[in-house]
CSV table of C-alpha atoms and ligand atoms in Angstrom, one decimal:
chain,number,residue,atom,x,y,z
K,179,UNK,CA,-15.0,4.1,-6.0
K,180,UNK,CA,-17.7,1.6,-5.2
K,181,UNK,CA,-17.7,-1.5,-3.1
K,182,UNK,CA,-20.0,-4.5,-3.8
K,183,UNK,CA,-20.4,-6.5,-0.6
K,184,UNK,CA,-23.1,-8.8,-2.0
K,185,UNK,CA,-20.9,-11.8,-2.4
K,186,UNK,CA,-19.8,-11.5,1.2
K,187,UNK,CA,-23.4,-12.0,2.3
K,188,UNK,CA,-26.0,-14.8,2.6
K,189,UNK,CA,-23.7,-17.8,2.6
K,190,UNK,CA,-24.9,-20.7,4.6
K,191,UNK,CA,-21.2,-21.8,5.0
K,192,UNK,CA,-18.6,-20.3,7.3
K,193,UNK,CA,-17.3,-17.7,7.2
K,194,UNK,CA,-20.4,-15.8,6.2
K,195,UNK,CA,-22.3,-12.7,7.3
K,196,UNK,CA,-25.9,-11.9,7.0
K,197,UNK,CA,-27.6,-8.6,6.3
K,198,UNK,CA,-28.8,-8.5,9.9
K,199,UNK,CA,-25.2,-9.0,11.1
K,200,UNK,CA,-24.3,-5.9,9.2
K,201,UNK,CA,-27.3,-4.0,10.5
K,202,UNK,CA,-26.1,-4.7,14.0
K,203,UNK,CA,-22.6,-3.8,13.2
K,204,UNK,CA,-23.7,-0.5,11.7
K,205,UNK,CA,-24.4,1.0,15.1
K,206,UNK,CA,-20.7,0.3,16.0
K,207,UNK,CA,-19.7,1.8,12.7
K,208,UNK,CA,-21.6,5.0,13.6
K,209,UNK,CA,-19.7,5.2,16.9
K,210,UNK,CA,-16.4,4.5,15.2
K,211,UNK,CA,-17.0,7.2,12.6
K,212,UNK,CA,-17.6,9.7,15.4
K,213,UNK,CA,-14.3,8.7,16.9
K,214,UNK,CA,-12.5,9.0,13.5
K,215,UNK,CA,-14.1,12.4,12.7
K,216,UNK,CA,-13.0,13.7,16.2
K,217,UNK,CA,-9.5,12.4,15.6
K,218,UNK,CA,-9.4,14.1,12.2
K,219,UNK,CA,-10.8,17.4,13.6
K,220,UNK,CA,-8.2,17.4,16.3
K,221,UNK,CA,-5.3,16.3,14.0
K,222,UNK,CA,-4.6,13.4,16.4
K,223,UNK,CA,-1.7,11.1,15.6
K,224,UNK,CA,-2.7,8.7,12.8
K,225,UNK,CA,-6.2,10.1,12.3
K,226,UNK,CA,-4.5,13.2,10.9
K,227,UNK,CA,-3.5,11.0,7.9
K,228,UNK,CA,-7.0,11.3,6.5
K,229,UNK,CA,-6.6,15.1,6.4
K,230,UNK,CA,-3.6,14.8,4.0
K,231,UNK,CA,-5.5,15.4,0.8
K,232,UNK,CA,-6.9,18.6,2.3
K,233,UNK,CA,-3.6,19.8,3.7
K,234,UNK,CA,-0.9,18.8,1.3
K,235,UNK,CA,0.1,21.5,-1.2
K,236,UNK,CA,0.8,19.9,-4.6
K,237,UNK,CA,2.4,23.1,-5.9
K,238,UNK,CA,4.9,23.2,-3.0
K,239,UNK,CA,6.1,19.6,-3.8
K,240,UNK,CA,6.2,20.4,-7.6
K,241,UNK,CA,8.3,23.5,-6.8
K,242,UNK,CA,10.7,21.6,-4.6
K,243,UNK,CA,11.6,19.3,-7.5
K,244,UNK,CA,11.2,21.8,-10.3
K,245,UNK,CA,15.0,22.1,-10.7
K,246,UNK,CA,15.5,18.5,-11.5
K,247,UNK,CA,15.2,16.9,-15.0
K,248,UNK,CA,16.2,13.3,-14.3
K,249,UNK,CA,16.1,10.1,-16.4
K,250,UNK,CA,15.4,8.2,-13.2
K,251,UNK,CA,14.3,8.7,-9.6
K,252,UNK,CA,15.5,6.3,-7.0
K,253,UNK,CA,13.5,6.1,-3.8
K,254,UNK,CA,15.7,4.9,-0.9
K,255,UNK,CA,13.3,3.9,1.8
K,256,UNK,CA,11.5,0.9,3.2
K,257,UNK,CA,8.0,0.0,4.2
K,258,UNK,CA,5.7,3.0,4.3
K,259,UNK,CA,8.6,5.1,3.1
K,260,UNK,CA,8.7,3.3,-0.2
K,261,UNK,CA,5.5,1.5,-0.9
K,262,UNK,CA,3.3,4.6,-1.4
K,263,UNK,CA,5.7,6.0,-4.0
K,264,UNK,CA,5.9,2.6,-5.8
K,265,UNK,CA,2.2,2.2,-5.8
K,266,UNK,CA,1.5,5.7,-7.2
K,267,UNK,CA,4.2,5.7,-9.8
K,268,UNK,CA,3.4,2.1,-11.0
K,269,UNK,CA,-0.3,3.0,-11.3
K,270,UNK,CA,0.0,6.3,-12.9
K,271,UNK,CA,3.4,6.9,-14.5
K,272,UNK,CA,3.7,4.0,-16.9
K,273,UNK,CA,4.1,6.4,-19.8
K,274,UNK,CA,6.5,8.8,-18.1
K,275,UNK,CA,9.9,9.2,-19.8
K,276,UNK,CA,11.3,9.2,-16.2
K,277,UNK,CA,11.8,5.7,-14.6
K,278,UNK,CA,11.2,5.0,-10.9
K,279,UNK,CA,13.2,2.6,-8.9
K,280,UNK,CA,12.9,1.8,-5.2
K,281,UNK,CA,15.7,0.5,-3.0
K,282,UNK,CA,14.2,-0.9,0.1
K,283,UNK,CA,15.9,-4.2,0.8
K,284,UNK,CA,19.6,-4.5,1.6
K,285,UNK,CA,20.3,-7.6,-0.5
K,286,UNK,CA,23.8,-6.8,-1.7
K,287,UNK,CA,23.4,-8.7,-5.0
K,288,UNK,CA,20.3,-6.7,-5.8
K,289,UNK,CA,21.8,-3.4,-4.7
K,290,UNK,CA,25.0,-4.0,-6.8
K,291,UNK,CA,23.0,-4.9,-9.9
K,292,UNK,CA,20.7,-1.9,-9.6
K,293,UNK,CA,23.7,0.5,-9.1
K,294,UNK,CA,25.3,-1.0,-12.2
K,295,UNK,CA,22.2,-0.5,-14.2
K,296,UNK,CA,21.2,3.0,-13.1
K,297,UNK,CA,22.2,6.1,-15.1
K,298,UNK,CA,23.7,7.5,-11.9
K,299,UNK,CA,24.6,10.9,-13.5
K,300,UNK,CA,20.9,11.3,-14.5
K,301,UNK,CA,19.3,9.9,-11.3
K,302,UNK,CA,17.7,11.9,-8.5
K,303,UNK,CA,17.9,10.1,-5.2
K,304,UNK,CA,14.9,10.6,-2.8
K,305,UNK,CA,15.9,9.3,0.7
K,306,UNK,CA,12.9,8.8,2.9
K,307,UNK,CA,12.7,7.9,6.5
K,308,UNK,CA,10.1,9.3,8.9
K,309,UNK,CA,12.1,8.2,11.9
K,310,UNK,CA,15.4,9.1,10.2
K,311,UNK,CA,16.9,6.0,11.9
K,312,UNK,CA,16.0,3.0,9.8
K,313,UNK,CA,19.2,1.0,9.3
K,314,UNK,CA,18.3,-0.4,5.8
K,315,UNK,CA,17.5,3.0,4.4
K,316,UNK,CA,20.5,4.8,5.9
K,317,UNK,CA,22.9,2.0,4.9
K,318,UNK,CA,21.5,1.9,1.3
K,319,UNK,CA,21.9,5.7,1.0
K,320,UNK,CA,25.5,5.5,2.2
K,321,UNK,CA,26.2,2.8,-0.5
K,322,UNK,CA,24.4,4.8,-3.2
K,323,UNK,CA,26.2,8.0,-2.5
K,324,UNK,CA,29.5,6.1,-2.5
K,325,UNK,CA,28.7,4.6,-5.9
K,326,UNK,CA,27.9,8.1,-7.2
K,327,UNK,CA,31.1,9.4,-5.9
K,328,UNK,CA,33.0,6.6,-7.6
K,329,UNK,CA,31.2,7.4,-10.9
K,330,UNK,CA,32.3,11.1,-10.6
K,331,UNK,CA,28.7,12.2,-9.8
K,332,UNK,CA,28.1,15.0,-7.3
K,333,UNK,CA,25.3,13.3,-5.3
K,334,UNK,CA,24.8,16.3,-3.2
K,335,UNK,CA,23.3,18.1,-6.2
K,336,UNK,CA,20.9,15.3,-6.9
K,337,UNK,CA,19.6,14.1,-3.6
K,338,UNK,CA,16.4,15.1,-1.8
K,339,UNK,CA,15.7,14.0,1.8
K,340,UNK,CA,12.3,13.5,3.3
K,341,UNK,CA,12.1,12.9,7.0
K,342,UNK,CA,10.1,13.6,10.1
K,343,UNK,CA,11.8,13.5,13.4
K,344,UNK,CA,15.1,15.1,14.3
K,345,UNK,CA,17.7,12.3,13.9
K,346,UNK,CA,20.6,11.0,11.8
K,347,UNK,CA,18.9,11.5,8.4
K,348,UNK,CA,18.0,15.2,9.2
K,349,UNK,CA,21.5,15.7,10.6
K,350,UNK,CA,23.0,14.3,7.5
K,351,UNK,CA,20.9,16.5,5.3
K,352,UNK,CA,21.9,19.5,7.2
K,353,UNK,CA,25.5,18.7,7.3
K,354,UNK,CA,25.6,18.1,3.5
K,355,UNK,CA,23.2,21.0,2.6
K,356,UNK,CA,20.7,18.7,1.0
K,357,UNK,CA,17.1,19.9,0.4
K,358,UNK,CA,15.1,18.4,3.2
K,359,UNK,CA,11.3,18.0,3.1
K,360,UNK,CA,9.1,17.1,6.0
K,361,UNK,CA,6.9,14.1,6.5
K,362,UNK,CA,3.8,15.7,7.8
K,363,UNK,CA,3.3,15.5,11.6
K,364,UNK,CA,0.9,12.9,12.9
K,365,UNK,CA,1.2,10.6,9.9
K,366,UNK,CA,2.6,7.1,10.3
K,367,UNK,CA,4.6,5.9,7.3
K,368,UNK,CA,2.1,3.4,6.0
K,369,UNK,CA,-0.5,6.3,5.8
K,370,UNK,CA,1.8,8.8,4.1
K,371,UNK,CA,1.5,7.9,0.4
K,372,UNK,CA,-0.3,11.2,-0.3
K,373,UNK,CA,2.4,13.4,1.2
K,374,UNK,CA,6.0,14.3,0.3
K,375,UNK,CA,6.8,10.6,0.9
K,376,UNK,CA,4.8,9.3,-2.0
K,377,UNK,CA,4.5,12.4,-4.1
K,378,UNK,CA,8.0,13.6,-4.7
K,379,UNK,CA,8.9,10.9,-7.3
K,380,UNK,CA,5.5,11.2,-8.8
K,381,UNK,CA,6.0,14.9,-9.3
K,382,UNK,CA,9.3,14.3,-11.1
K,383,UNK,CA,7.5,11.8,-13.3
K,384,UNK,CA,4.7,14.2,-14.3
K,385,UNK,CA,1.9,12.5,-12.3
K,386,UNK,CA,-1.1,14.7,-11.7
K,387,UNK,CA,-0.7,15.4,-8.0
K,388,UNK,CA,-3.7,17.7,-7.9
K,389,UNK,CA,-5.9,14.9,-9.3
K,390,UNK,CA,-4.5,12.4,-6.7
K,391,UNK,CA,-5.3,14.8,-3.9
K,392,UNK,CA,-8.7,15.7,-5.3
K,393,UNK,CA,-9.5,11.9,-5.4
K,394,UNK,CA,-8.3,11.6,-1.8
K,395,UNK,CA,-10.4,14.5,-0.7
K,396,UNK,CA,-13.4,12.9,-2.3
K,397,UNK,CA,-12.7,9.8,-0.2
K,398,UNK,CA,-12.4,11.8,3.1
K,399,UNK,CA,-15.5,13.8,2.3
K,400,UNK,CA,-17.5,10.6,1.7
K,401,UNK,CA,-16.9,9.3,5.2
K,402,UNK,CA,-20.3,8.9,6.9
K,403,UNK,CA,-21.8,7.3,9.9
K,404,UNK,CA,-23.1,4.2,8.2
K,405,UNK,CA,-21.4,1.4,6.3
K,406,UNK,CA,-24.3,1.4,3.9
K,407,UNK,CA,-23.5,5.0,2.8
K,408,UNK,CA,-19.7,4.9,2.7
K,409,UNK,CA,-17.7,2.5,0.5
K,410,UNK,CA,-14.6,2.7,2.6
K,411,UNK,CA,-16.4,1.8,5.8
K,412,UNK,CA,-18.4,-0.9,4.0
K,413,UNK,CA,-15.1,-2.5,3.1
K,414,UNK,CA,-13.5,-2.2,6.6
K,415,UNK,CA,-16.7,-3.4,8.4
K,416,UNK,CA,-17.2,-6.4,6.1
K,417,UNK,CA,-13.5,-7.4,6.3
K,418,UNK,CA,-13.7,-7.1,10.1
K,419,UNK,CA,-17.0,-9.0,10.4
K,420,UNK,CA,-15.7,-11.8,8.2
K,421,UNK,CA,-12.5,-12.1,10.2
K,422,UNK,CA,-14.6,-12.4,13.4
K,423,UNK,CA,-16.3,-15.3,11.7
K,424,UNK,CA,-13.2,-17.1,10.6
K,425,UNK,CA,-11.9,-15.3,7.5
K,426,UNK,CA,-8.5,-14.7,8.9
K,427,UNK,CA,-7.0,-14.0,5.5
K,428,UNK,CA,-7.8,-11.2,3.1
K,429,UNK,CA,-6.5,-11.9,-0.4
K,430,UNK,CA,-6.1,-8.6,-2.2
K,431,UNK,CA,-6.4,-9.4,-5.9
K,432,UNK,CA,-6.4,-6.5,-8.3
K,433,UNK,CA,-7.3,-7.3,-11.9
K,434,UNK,CA,-5.0,-4.7,-13.4
K,435,UNK,CA,-1.2,-4.8,-13.5
K,436,UNK,CA,-0.9,-1.1,-12.5
K,437,UNK,CA,-2.2,-2.0,-9.1
K,438,UNK,CA,0.1,-5.0,-8.4
K,439,UNK,CA,2.1,-2.9,-5.9
K,440,UNK,CA,-1.1,-1.5,-4.4
K,441,UNK,CA,-1.7,-5.0,-3.0
K,442,UNK,CA,1.8,-4.8,-1.4
K,443,UNK,CA,1.0,-1.4,0.0
K,444,UNK,CA,-2.3,-2.7,1.3
K,445,UNK,CA,-0.6,-5.7,2.9
K,446,UNK,CA,1.6,-3.4,5.1
K,447,UNK,CA,-1.4,-1.1,5.9
K,448,UNK,CA,-3.6,-4.0,7.0
K,449,UNK,CA,-0.9,-6.1,8.8
K,450,UNK,CA,0.9,-3.4,10.7
K,451,UNK,CA,-2.3,-1.6,11.7
K,452,UNK,CA,-4.5,-4.5,12.7
K,453,UNK,CA,-2.1,-7.3,13.7
K,454,UNK,CA,-2.3,-6.7,17.4
K,455,UNK,CA,-3.3,-8.3,20.7
K,456,UNK,CA,-3.4,-11.8,19.1
K,457,UNK,CA,-5.8,-10.7,16.4
K,458,UNK,CA,-5.9,-9.2,12.9
K,459,UNK,CA,-6.5,-10.4,9.4
K,460,UNK,CA,-3.5,-11.7,7.4
K,461,UNK,CA,-3.2,-9.9,4.0
K,462,UNK,CA,-2.3,-12.1,1.0
K,463,UNK,CA,-1.2,-10.6,-2.3
K,464,UNK,CA,-2.5,-11.9,-5.6
K,465,UNK,CA,-2.9,-10.6,-9.1
K,466,UNK,CA,-5.7,-11.3,-11.5
K,467,UNK,CA,-5.9,-13.0,-13.9
K,468,UNK,CA,-2.4,-14.5,-13.3
K,469,UNK,CA,-3.1,-15.9,-9.8
K,470,UNK,CA,-6.4,-17.3,-11.0
K,471,UNK,CA,-4.2,-19.9,-12.5
K,472,UNK,CA,-2.4,-20.7,-9.2
K,473,UNK,CA,-3.8,-19.4,-5.9
K,474,UNK,CA,-7.5,-19.6,-6.8
K,475,UNK,CA,-7.5,-23.3,-6.3
K,476,UNK,CA,-6.7,-22.7,-2.6
K,477,UNK,CA,-9.1,-19.8,-2.3
K,478,UNK,CA,-12.1,-21.8,-3.6
K,479,UNK,CA,-11.3,-25.3,-2.3
K,480,UNK,CA,-8.9,-24.8,0.6
K,481,UNK,CA,-9.7,-23.9,4.2
K,482,UNK,CA,-12.7,-21.6,4.7
K,483,UNK,CA,-10.6,-18.9,6.2
K,484,UNK,CA,-10.5,-16.3,3.4
K,485,UNK,CA,-12.0,-13.2,2.1
K,486,UNK,CA,-11.0,-12.5,-1.5
K,487,UNK,CA,-11.0,-8.8,-2.5
K,488,UNK,CA,-11.1,-8.3,-6.2
K,489,UNK,CA,-10.3,-4.8,-7.6
K,490,UNK,CA,-10.7,-3.5,-11.1
K,491,UNK,CA,-11.1,-0.2,-13.1
K,492,UNK,CA,-14.4,0.3,-14.9
K,493,UNK,CA,-12.5,1.5,-17.9
K,494,UNK,CA,-9.6,-0.1,-19.7
K,495,UNK,CA,-7.6,0.9,-22.8
K,496,UNK,CA,-8.4,-1.0,-26.0
K,497,UNK,CA,-6.4,-4.0,-27.2
K,498,UNK,CA,-8.4,-5.9,-29.7
K,499,UNK,CA,-7.8,-9.6,-30.2
K,500,UNK,CA,-7.4,-10.4,-33.9
K,501,UNK,CA,-9.9,-12.6,-35.6
K,502,UNK,CA,-8.9,-16.2,-36.2
K,503,UNK,CA,-10.4,-19.1,-38.0
K,504,UNK,CA,-8.5,-21.6,-35.9
K,505,UNK,CA,-11.0,-24.2,-34.6
K,506,UNK,CA,-12.1,-23.5,-31.0
K,507,UNK,CA,-10.5,-20.1,-31.0
K,508,UNK,CA,-13.1,-18.2,-32.9
K,509,UNK,CA,-14.7,-17.1,-29.6
K,510,UNK,CA,-11.7,-15.0,-28.9
K,511,UNK,CA,-11.4,-13.3,-32.2
K,512,UNK,CA,-12.9,-9.8,-32.3
K,513,UNK,CA,-12.9,-9.6,-28.5
K,514,UNK,CA,-10.6,-7.3,-26.6
K,515,UNK,CA,-8.0,-8.2,-23.9
K,516,UNK,CA,-9.8,-6.0,-21.5
K,517,UNK,CA,-13.1,-7.8,-22.1
K,518,UNK,CA,-11.2,-11.1,-21.5
K,519,UNK,CA,-9.7,-9.8,-18.2
K,520,UNK,CA,-13.2,-8.6,-17.1
K,521,UNK,CA,-14.6,-12.0,-18.0
K,522,UNK,CA,-11.9,-13.7,-15.8
K,523,UNK,CA,-12.7,-11.2,-13.0
K,524,UNK,CA,-16.4,-12.1,-13.1
K,525,UNK,CA,-15.7,-15.8,-13.4
K,526,UNK,CA,-13.6,-15.6,-10.3
K,527,UNK,CA,-16.4,-13.9,-8.4
K,528,UNK,CA,-18.9,-16.5,-9.6
K,529,UNK,CA,-16.6,-19.4,-8.9
K,530,UNK,CA,-16.1,-18.2,-5.3
K,531,UNK,CA,-19.8,-17.5,-4.8
K,532,UNK,CA,-20.7,-21.0,-6.2
K,533,UNK,CA,-18.4,-22.5,-3.5
K,534,UNK,CA,-19.9,-20.2,-0.9
K,535,UNK,CA,-16.6,-18.4,-0.4
K,536,UNK,CA,-16.9,-14.6,0.4
K,537,UNK,CA,-15.6,-12.0,-1.9
K,538,UNK,CA,-15.8,-8.2,-2.1
K,539,UNK,CA,-15.6,-6.3,-5.3
K,540,UNK,CA,-13.9,-2.9,-5.4
K,541,UNK,CA,-14.4,-0.9,-8.6
K,542,UNK,CA,-12.6,2.3,-9.4
K,543,UNK,CA,-13.6,4.6,-12.3
K,544,UNK,CA,-10.3,4.3,-14.2
K,545,UNK,CA,-6.6,4.1,-13.7
K,546,UNK,CA,-6.3,7.8,-13.4
K,547,UNK,CA,-5.1,10.1,-10.6
K,548,UNK,CA,-8.5,10.9,-9.1
K,549,UNK,CA,-9.5,7.2,-8.8
K,550,UNK,CA,-6.1,6.1,-7.4
K,551,UNK,CA,-6.1,8.9,-4.8
K,552,UNK,CA,-9.6,7.9,-3.8
K,553,UNK,CA,-8.7,4.2,-3.6
K,554,UNK,CA,-5.7,4.9,-1.3
K,555,UNK,CA,-7.7,7.1,1.1
K,556,UNK,CA,-10.7,4.8,1.1
K,557,UNK,CA,-8.5,1.8,2.0
K,558,UNK,CA,-6.8,3.9,4.7
K,559,UNK,CA,-10.2,4.9,6.1
K,560,UNK,CA,-11.3,1.2,5.9
K,561,UNK,CA,-8.3,0.3,7.9
K,562,UNK,CA,-8.9,3.0,10.5
K,563,UNK,CA,-12.5,1.9,10.8
K,564,UNK,CA,-11.5,-1.7,11.2
K,565,UNK,CA,-9.0,-0.7,13.9
K,566,UNK,CA,-11.8,0.9,15.9
K,567,UNK,CA,-13.9,-2.2,15.5
K,568,UNK,CA,-11.1,-4.4,16.7
K,569,UNK,CA,-10.3,-2.0,19.5
K,570,UNK,CA,-6.6,-1.9,18.7
K,571,UNK,CA,-4.0,0.9,18.5
K,572,UNK,CA,-4.1,1.2,14.8
K,573,UNK,CA,-1.2,3.6,14.4
K,574,UNK,CA,1.7,1.9,16.2
K,575,UNK,CA,3.8,-1.2,15.3
K,576,UNK,CA,5.6,-2.3,18.4
K,577,UNK,CA,6.2,-5.8,17.1
K,578,UNK,CA,8.1,-4.4,14.1
K,579,UNK,CA,10.1,-2.0,16.3
K,580,UNK,CA,11.3,-5.0,18.4
K,581,UNK,CA,13.0,-6.5,15.3
K,582,UNK,CA,14.4,-3.2,14.2
K,583,UNK,CA,16.0,-2.7,17.6
K,584,UNK,CA,17.4,-6.2,17.7
K,585,UNK,CA,19.0,-5.9,14.3
K,586,UNK,CA,20.6,-2.6,15.3
K,587,UNK,CA,21.8,-4.2,18.5
K,588,UNK,CA,23.4,-7.1,16.7
K,589,UNK,CA,25.4,-4.7,14.6
K,590,UNK,CA,26.6,-2.9,17.8
K,591,UNK,CA,24.2,0.0,17.2
K,592,UNK,CA,22.8,0.0,20.7
K,593,UNK,CA,22.6,-1.9,23.9
K,594,UNK,CA,19.3,-3.7,23.5
K,595,UNK,CA,17.8,-6.6,25.4
K,596,UNK,CA,16.2,-7.6,22.1
K,597,UNK,CA,19.6,-8.3,20.6
K,598,UNK,CA,20.5,-10.5,23.6
K,599,UNK,CA,17.3,-12.5,23.0
K,600,UNK,CA,18.4,-13.1,19.4
K,601,UNK,CA,21.8,-14.2,20.5
K,602,UNK,CA,20.3,-16.6,23.1
K,603,UNK,CA,17.7,-18.1,20.8
K,604,UNK,CA,17.2,-21.9,20.7
K,605,UNK,CA,18.6,-23.6,17.6
K,606,UNK,CA,17.9,-27.0,16.2
K,607,UNK,CA,19.9,-27.2,13.0
K,608,UNK,CA,19.4,-30.0,10.6
K,609,UNK,CA,22.2,-30.1,8.0
G,255,G6P,O1,10.1,5.8,7.6
G,255,G6P,P1,10.9,5.0,8.5
G,255,G6P,O2,11.0,5.6,9.9
G,255,G6P,O3,12.3,4.7,7.9
G,255,G6P,O4,10.2,3.6,8.7
G,255,G6P,C1,10.1,2.7,7.6
G,255,G6P,C2,9.3,1.5,8.1
G,255,G6P,O5,9.9,1.0,9.3
G,255,G6P,C3,9.3,0.1,10.1
G,255,G6P,O6,9.5,-1.2,9.7
G,255,G6P,C4,7.9,0.5,10.4
G,255,G6P,O7,7.3,-0.6,11.1
G,255,G6P,C5,7.1,0.8,9.2
G,255,G6P,O8,5.8,1.2,9.5
G,255,G6P,C6,7.9,1.9,8.5
G,255,G6P,O9,7.1,2.3,7.3
């Protein structure tokens, strides 16, 4: 993976950073790297995530699912317990005969439709919750298993649980004799893609887990004490420095459909890790070239509060555009859709640069397991580095926990002050 920060530099306009700003920042990056390396060496909570590619045993995960031969895998989980699996399978398992679905939200219309459409008898359910207590996940699982019962399917034969703490989900797995895998210790959900959490569905779909982990290891091995020598830190440091100068939004814009969900995964990583103490950079999600025809207007001509991150693979499959003699379309004939997408990508970079709007280019080698594993670990490391520079607790999410407790309290699942606050909130309804 390489990161081109050239278009984030040398702008006269705000937000902009100069090369000397980065030289100054590099001393702080060196200190932050020492902290991160120490955290990794001691397997400290959160920092341990960057050791996953080294520690996770692909063969063990493949063995755990070897007895299944499903048509579909249904991940029941939310946030970090779903987005890693979705990102990996979307990026790498497009050609698999096995389909992947994720049930994260509890919208009844969506859940009913999905359960009607799924081949329940041929579906393996992967229930994932690190805490084992998340209401959406547990409720969805109860609904899914009821639907399987109603369809005459023995769900206990086709359900795998992945959880961390002792709690309701582990109890349920034990009571029903379900295979239960562990979320590795010290790894928050949004950093757990390259563990059982993200790899179980991928294994059932034939994704190259070894390749993913090898790519991840390459990312962890490339961490170094200077942003000029480490693409992950270059990204984290530039995003941080631009935010400090007013780029409070980071628009993540992959130019490849297989990474559309990666932008969603990145949004959780960036928002939950860095949105603390009144600061943090708001992640926006976009897809090139589609959003070039909608959001780019705002990115180029709206408030000067954005960094645009464009991502692409260096290699794309062929899809030639047929020749045509239609007037004004000759320029397309004989080209390739990939070349057109790359031209759109470069046009976006140029258009932002011409308007003195910062962008960063992330390029991965290809849409293959090694490159995707590397991308995930590099973005995690970028986030950890940014967290050190902001001086926040990167690995907790107390603001999210508040809402979780309040929702449980409202359903009678606990005696929480948060629920009282919801009940007492001020309303001004206009009907
Ligand atoms: O894996 P779980 O414990 O079910 O948590 C699922 C999600 O729940 C919360 O919303 C947390 O803020 C997320 O970080 C987490 O990924």
